[in-house]
Amino acid sequence: MPDSLPPDSVGLVEPQTLHFDEPLTLACGQTLPHYDLVVETYGDLNADRSNAVLICHALSGHHHAAGYHSLEERKPGWWDSCIGPGKPIDTNRFFVVSLNNLGGCHGSTGPISTNPDTGHCYGPDFPVVTVKDWVDSQAKLADRLGIKQWAAVVGGSLGGMQALQWSLSYPERLRHAVVIASTPRLTAQNIAFNEVARKAITSDPEFYDGRYAEHNATPRRGLMLARMVGHITYLSDASMGEKFGRELREEAYKFGYDAEFQVESYLRYQGERFSETFDANTYLLMTRALDYFDPAYDYDNDLAAAMSQARCEFLVLSFSTDWRFTPTRSEELVNAMIAARRKVSYAEIDAPWGHDAFLIPTPRYEDIFTAYMDRVAREVQQ
Amino acid sequence: MPDSLPPDSVGLVEPQTLHFDEPLTLACGQTLPHYDLVVETYGDLNADRSNAVLICHALSGHHHAAGYHSLEERKPGWWDSCIGPGKPIDTNRFFVVSLNNLGGCHGSTGPISTNPDTGHCYGPDFPVVTVKDWVDSQAKLADRLGIKQWAAVVGGSLGGMQALQWSLSYPERLRHAVVIASTPRLTAQNIAFNEVARKAITSDPEFYDGRYAEHNATPRRGLMLARMVGHITYLSDASMGEKFGRELREEAYKFGYDAEFQVESYLRYQGERFSETFDANTYLLMTRALDYFDPAYDYDNDLAAAMSQARCEFLVLSFSTDWRFTPTRSEELVNAMIAARRKVSYAEIDAPWGHDAFLIPTPRYEDIFTAYMDRVAREVQQ
């Protein structure tokens, strides 16, 4: 618990729930008759509403990106290192909007919400949503907030996919897209890891075809395994080695299957904690959104043709040890942008932490991100 | 089914079970009072018993390395590409011995064998065995076959660890060790993937603390998940991409969680097939043997000091896209051998198939392997 909040924090923040009454038709063909989005905002919207930045979250993320919900909260929001006064996304200059996506389990309408057709929670009946659907719902959110055009849409990983999709779905409604540690589409290996996670969940006897809530059950084992395998892919081999090596929990081998190496107990802890807080149907949905994302798909697999729809400028960042979405994936994207004659800045950041590096501030990452966002801010009437 | 067996096959082979009555004391401190080893041999032992080659198997391997058990068998042994007349391990010149390791589930004494103390199968009471223990049992096998010194001990992956351990445990009893796609010890990431596999098995409600046989149960879901995650680590991102890409099973997205991408159904099939044939306790045991292997451990983490115990010559081979045991791991081993002034030949083979490349013949791999084994054969009285 911080005695007082750090001076470069956005401070105490309060989420708000916005209700949307217009139906939203999804890529799968189903329609959500109405829905809620939980939102946090940091900083102030300027007079001509031109300084708004949208933050898009990754697989297990949510609206609480910066600041503290209370003085008792031990950790700030998930991207507090990059959002705040004087930080890359400077809340003295930008009005920052962060939401929990549709299908999430942190307050926005999703599988744990009540299905108006049945009076029970949606569970597995909640429709599969795609990155395109999220961007559509975020456009409705922009309408509600009176934001015609974002100064920037920013995201890492799955969040970067949303920033990219914004540039294609609503080319006139953003001036910049910041796409960090992301990819224009998953590889077969990426899909394979997602499939292991999903199979872990759906094969858990406590899953009950997704109707675990009706059975007062939770597929904890499945969620734990899904998180464990995911977690390995977020870190680099080297960073795991640095953090844990082959260090034992006790002095000598015990010749059994309890956690003996530090890395085993760390993974188990991460998995168990996650399984107590995250909704299994949401996890399935989020991984499927990752699988389906493929903007080139509608353009005969020609990513440059897709990117020629965009009008905004781009910052693309990748991390040297990210083996989930390697720098090569970002380079494919950048090459397509160049072929489509879009304006793009690109840097591969040397960082040891694998995919998670996008959450961890390092001097070069901060410098490039700050410099780019400074340029975005200078275009805005302060 | 082959109409007739291929001319470069060792042909029809028959496994034999050898019973060992002397007790074997294991690294964990427990003693096996007696045990069986299932063995296949190919080719003929020469007069001075100097042309014997031992094949050591990997995680899910067994004694059936080459040839066919019947004319109806659809696939030959698991390393048939490398063992046979005119192949790298030329059965016209070598007497090849292949066994199922202790703790295995293909006929050698292991968790599914009867525990003489109880009259029931060992199950989880079968002791954890290590690579050192395997090598000790293989030395007893050599005694039984009248082989004082192997011309070579050969293995890939976990099998390579056994070849390496032979050079340290019984330095005078082999002239060559061939260590392919292996590592002197697992990284934290390697251990982490093993832990996910183990946790998948042990958290399956059908596992019953390893006593599933007594409950007429099988932890199929856990084994399936363990194999799925393992399988991903055996292939390269590129080879999965080449094999499956993002190809769909049907024409369009179905917006659900059934297998939609080819790679999903492939993985599920692999996992399900494996779960029907492999023993869960054996899988735990084999992964633990991998975790524990660390010959430098007894030498204050000085691998060169460990390697200075060896007397044999080495061939070390790695594969460019193997991200499970990267070429860097083989180079560490080679550097330690050089520092210890051991004779070693090393090559990194350019191959797209990841860790599995050691099972797949490619011209350069075959050429180097053949040339080295030719040298081994020339030292032998034919």
PDB file of C-alpha atoms in Angstrom, chain A residues 21-152:
ATOM      1  CA  ASP A  21     -29.114   0.800 -26.043  1.00  0.00           C
ATOM      2  CA  GLU A  22     -28.624   0.546 -29.803  1.00  0.00           C
ATOM      3  CA  PRO A  23     -28.147  -3.054 -30.946  1.00  0.00           C
ATOM      4  CA  LEU A  24     -24.681  -4.086 -32.126  1.00  0.00           C
ATOM      5  CA  THR A  25     -24.445  -6.604 -34.951  1.00  0.00           C
ATOM      6  CA  LEU A  26     -21.371  -8.807 -34.679  1.00  0.00           C
ATOM      7  CA  ALA A  27     -19.193 -10.494 -37.294  1.00  0.00           C
ATOM      8  CA  CYS A  28     -20.698 -13.863 -36.364  1.00  0.00           C
ATOM      9  CA  GLY A  29     -24.127 -12.602 -37.446  1.00  0.00           C
ATOM     10  CA  GLN A  30     -25.615 -12.349 -33.960  1.00  0.00           C
ATOM     11  CA  THR A  31     -26.808  -9.067 -32.472  1.00  0.00           C
ATOM     12  CA  LEU A  32     -26.338  -7.782 -28.943  1.00  0.00           C
ATOM     13  CA  PRO A  33     -29.574  -5.874 -28.237  1.00  0.00           C
ATOM     14  CA  HIS A  34     -27.845  -3.640 -25.665  1.00  0.00           C
ATOM     15  CA  TYR A  35     -24.620  -3.725 -23.708  1.00  0.00           C
ATOM     16  CA  ASP A  36     -22.481  -2.006 -21.095  1.00  0.00           C
ATOM     17  CA  LEU A  37     -18.892  -0.874 -21.420  1.00  0.00           C
ATOM     18  CA  VAL A  38     -16.820  -0.134 -18.328  1.00  0.00           C
ATOM     19  CA  VAL A  39     -14.496   2.767 -18.879  1.00  0.00           C
ATOM     20  CA  GLU A  40     -11.806   4.745 -17.089  1.00  0.00           C
ATOM     21  CA  THR A  41     -10.544   8.129 -18.272  1.00  0.00           C
ATOM     22  CA  TYR A  42      -7.421  10.013 -17.270  1.00  0.00           C
ATOM     23  CA  GLY A  43      -6.613  13.676 -18.030  1.00  0.00           C
ATOM     24  CA  ASP A  44      -8.946  16.245 -19.568  1.00  0.00           C
ATOM     25  CA  LEU A  45     -10.603  16.450 -22.928  1.00  0.00           C
ATOM     26  CA  ASN A  46      -9.631  19.696 -24.606  1.00  0.00           C
ATOM     27  CA  ALA A  47     -12.065  22.229 -26.054  1.00  0.00           C
ATOM     28  CA  ASP A  48     -12.099  20.901 -29.612  1.00  0.00           C
ATOM     29  CA  ARG A  49     -12.067  17.276 -28.401  1.00  0.00           C
ATOM     30  CA  SER A  50      -8.934  16.535 -30.385  1.00  0.00           C
ATOM     31  CA  ASN A  51      -6.624  15.201 -27.649  1.00  0.00           C
ATOM     32  CA  ALA A  52      -8.269  11.857 -26.916  1.00  0.00           C
ATOM     33  CA  VAL A  53      -6.208   8.673 -26.862  1.00  0.00           C
ATOM     34  CA  LEU A  54      -7.840   5.256 -26.777  1.00  0.00           C
ATOM     35  CA  ILE A  55      -6.049   2.421 -24.943  1.00  0.00           C
ATOM     36  CA  CYS A  56      -6.912  -1.092 -26.135  1.00  0.00           C
ATOM     37  CA  HIS A  57      -6.182  -3.998 -23.820  1.00  0.00           C
ATOM     38  CA  ALA A  58      -4.638  -7.407 -24.423  1.00  0.00           C
ATOM     39  CA  LEU A  59      -5.846 -10.936 -23.694  1.00  0.00           C
ATOM     40  CA  SER A  60      -6.395 -10.729 -19.946  1.00  0.00           C
ATOM     41  CA  GLY A  61      -6.505  -6.942 -19.634  1.00  0.00           C
ATOM     42  CA  HIS A  62      -9.261  -4.549 -18.646  1.00  0.00           C
ATOM     43  CA  HIS A  63     -10.183  -0.889 -18.260  1.00  0.00           C
ATOM     44  CA  HIS A  64      -7.960  -0.242 -15.248  1.00  0.00           C
ATOM     45  CA  ALA A  65      -4.839   0.832 -17.134  1.00  0.00           C
ATOM     46  CA  ALA A  66      -3.476   3.537 -14.829  1.00  0.00           C
ATOM     47  CA  GLY A  67      -3.771   5.009 -11.341  1.00  0.00           C
ATOM     48  CA  TYR A  68      -5.309   3.483  -8.237  1.00  0.00           C
ATOM     49  CA  HIS A  69      -8.868   2.594  -7.308  1.00  0.00           C
ATOM     50  CA  SER A  70      -8.123   3.286  -3.672  1.00  0.00           C
ATOM     51  CA  LEU A  71      -5.259   4.212  -1.405  1.00  0.00           C
ATOM     52  CA  GLU A  72      -5.265   0.575  -0.303  1.00  0.00           C
ATOM     53  CA  GLU A  73      -4.691  -0.796  -3.803  1.00  0.00           C
ATOM     54  CA  ARG A  74      -1.228  -2.342  -3.854  1.00  0.00           C
ATOM     55  CA  LYS A  75      -0.617  -2.130  -7.578  1.00  0.00           C
ATOM     56  CA  PRO A  76      -1.650   0.568 -10.042  1.00  0.00           C
ATOM     57  CA  GLY A  77      -3.367  -0.131 -13.383  1.00  0.00           C
ATOM     58  CA  TRP A  78      -1.704  -2.522 -15.809  1.00  0.00           C
ATOM     59  CA  TRP A  79      -0.020   0.131 -17.991  1.00  0.00           C
ATOM     60  CA  ASP A  80       0.690   2.725 -15.313  1.00  0.00           C
ATOM     61  CA  SER A  81       4.325   2.773 -16.451  1.00  0.00           C
ATOM     62  CA  CYS A  82       3.258   4.371 -19.748  1.00  0.00           C
ATOM     63  CA  ILE A  83       0.214   6.464 -18.784  1.00  0.00           C
ATOM     64  CA  GLY A  84       0.448   9.462 -16.434  1.00  0.00           C
ATOM     65  CA  PRO A  85       1.827  12.971 -16.036  1.00  0.00           C
ATOM     66  CA  GLY A  86       5.137  13.146 -17.912  1.00  0.00           C
ATOM     67  CA  LYS A  87       4.895   9.536 -19.075  1.00  0.00           C
ATOM     68  CA  PRO A  88       4.848   8.479 -22.751  1.00  0.00           C
ATOM     69  CA  ILE A  89       1.058   8.912 -22.848  1.00  0.00           C
ATOM     70  CA  ASP A  90       1.127  12.177 -20.937  1.00  0.00           C
ATOM     71  CA  THR A  91      -2.117  12.836 -19.109  1.00  0.00           C
ATOM     72  CA  ASN A  92      -1.197  16.530 -18.838  1.00  0.00           C
ATOM     73  CA  ARG A  93      -1.673  16.670 -22.589  1.00  0.00           C
ATOM     74  CA  PHE A  94      -4.006  13.825 -23.499  1.00  0.00           C
ATOM     75  CA  PHE A  95      -7.456  12.712 -22.490  1.00  0.00           C
ATOM     76  CA  VAL A  96      -6.981   8.975 -22.149  1.00  0.00           C
ATOM     77  CA  VAL A  97      -9.850   6.492 -22.471  1.00  0.00           C
ATOM     78  CA  SER A  98      -9.458   2.875 -21.417  1.00  0.00           C
ATOM     79  CA  LEU A  99     -12.212   0.279 -21.524  1.00  0.00           C
ATOM     80  CA  ASN A 100     -12.936  -3.341 -20.796  1.00  0.00           C
ATOM     81  CA  ASN A 101     -13.832  -4.948 -24.103  1.00  0.00           C
ATOM     82  CA  LEU A 102     -17.111  -6.635 -24.891  1.00  0.00           C
ATOM     83  CA  GLY A 103     -16.934 -10.259 -23.797  1.00  0.00           C
ATOM     84  CA  GLY A 104     -14.659  -9.340 -20.921  1.00  0.00           C
ATOM     85  CA  CYS A 105     -15.158 -10.287 -17.305  1.00  0.00           C
ATOM     86  CA  HIS A 106     -14.383  -6.986 -15.594  1.00  0.00           C
ATOM     87  CA  GLY A 107     -17.726  -5.246 -15.908  1.00  0.00           C
ATOM     88  CA  SER A 108     -18.415  -4.833 -19.618  1.00  0.00           C
ATOM     89  CA  THR A 109     -21.113  -7.068 -21.055  1.00  0.00           C
ATOM     90  CA  GLY A 110     -19.738 -10.567 -21.463  1.00  0.00           C
ATOM     91  CA  PRO A 111     -20.345 -14.211 -20.616  1.00  0.00           C
ATOM     92  CA  ILE A 112     -20.849 -13.473 -16.901  1.00  0.00           C
ATOM     93  CA  SER A 113     -23.497 -10.809 -17.652  1.00  0.00           C
ATOM     94  CA  THR A 114     -27.197 -11.542 -17.602  1.00  0.00           C
ATOM     95  CA  ASN A 115     -28.659 -12.654 -20.905  1.00  0.00           C
ATOM     96  CA  PRO A 116     -31.849 -10.608 -21.353  1.00  0.00           C
ATOM     97  CA  ASP A 117     -33.438 -13.539 -23.229  1.00  0.00           C
ATOM     98  CA  THR A 118     -33.104 -15.961 -20.312  1.00  0.00           C
ATOM     99  CA  GLY A 119     -32.545 -13.968 -17.133  1.00  0.00           C
ATOM    100  CA  HIS A 120     -29.469 -16.140 -16.467  1.00  0.00           C
ATOM    101  CA  CYS A 121     -25.870 -15.315 -17.295  1.00  0.00           C
ATOM    102  CA  TYR A 122     -24.900 -15.704 -20.956  1.00  0.00           C
ATOM    103  CA  GLY A 123     -22.148 -18.229 -20.288  1.00  0.00           C
ATOM    104  CA  PRO A 124     -21.349 -20.073 -23.518  1.00  0.00           C
ATOM    105  CA  ASP A 125     -24.282 -18.368 -25.283  1.00  0.00           C
ATOM    106  CA  PHE A 126     -22.402 -15.103 -25.366  1.00  0.00           C
ATOM    107  CA  PRO A 127     -21.460 -14.673 -29.018  1.00  0.00           C
ATOM    108  CA  VAL A 128     -17.875 -14.943 -30.212  1.00  0.00           C
ATOM    109  CA  VAL A 129     -16.655 -11.385 -30.753  1.00  0.00           C
ATOM    110  CA  THR A 130     -13.848 -10.328 -33.062  1.00  0.00           C
ATOM    111  CA  VAL A 131     -11.343  -7.497 -33.101  1.00  0.00           C
ATOM    112  CA  LYS A 132     -13.565  -5.807 -35.692  1.00  0.00           C
ATOM    113  CA  ASP A 133     -16.550  -6.049 -33.337  1.00  0.00           C
ATOM    114  CA  TRP A 134     -14.520  -4.515 -30.521  1.00  0.00           C
ATOM    115  CA  VAL A 135     -13.509  -1.628 -32.738  1.00  0.00           C
ATOM    116  CA  ASP A 136     -17.154  -1.124 -33.728  1.00  0.00           C
ATOM    117  CA  SER A 137     -18.151  -0.978 -30.054  1.00  0.00           C
ATOM    118  CA  GLN A 138     -15.260   1.394 -29.338  1.00  0.00           C
ATOM    119  CA  ALA A 139     -16.537   3.651 -32.152  1.00  0.00           C
ATOM    120  CA  LYS A 140     -19.903   3.781 -30.376  1.00  0.00           C
ATOM    121  CA  LEU A 141     -18.011   4.685 -27.216  1.00  0.00           C
ATOM    122  CA  ALA A 142     -16.224   7.484 -29.093  1.00  0.00           C
ATOM    123  CA  ASP A 143     -19.617   8.764 -30.309  1.00  0.00           C
ATOM    124  CA  ARG A 144     -20.899   8.757 -26.745  1.00  0.00           C
ATOM    125  CA  LEU A 145     -17.881  10.713 -25.526  1.00  0.00           C
ATOM    126  CA  GLY A 146     -18.206  13.161 -28.405  1.00  0.00           C
ATOM    127  CA  ILE A 147     -14.885  12.163 -29.897  1.00  0.00           C
ATOM    128  CA  LYS A 148     -15.025  12.377 -33.695  1.00  0.00           C
ATOM    129  CA  GLN A 149     -11.389  11.527 -34.141  1.00  0.00           C
ATOM    130  CA  TRP A 150      -8.841   9.989 -31.780  1.00  0.00           C
ATOM    131  CA  ALA A 151      -5.455  11.675 -31.576  1.00  0.00           C
ATOM    132  CA  ALA A 152      -4.189   8.114 -31.286  1.00  0.00           C
TER     133      ALA A 152
END
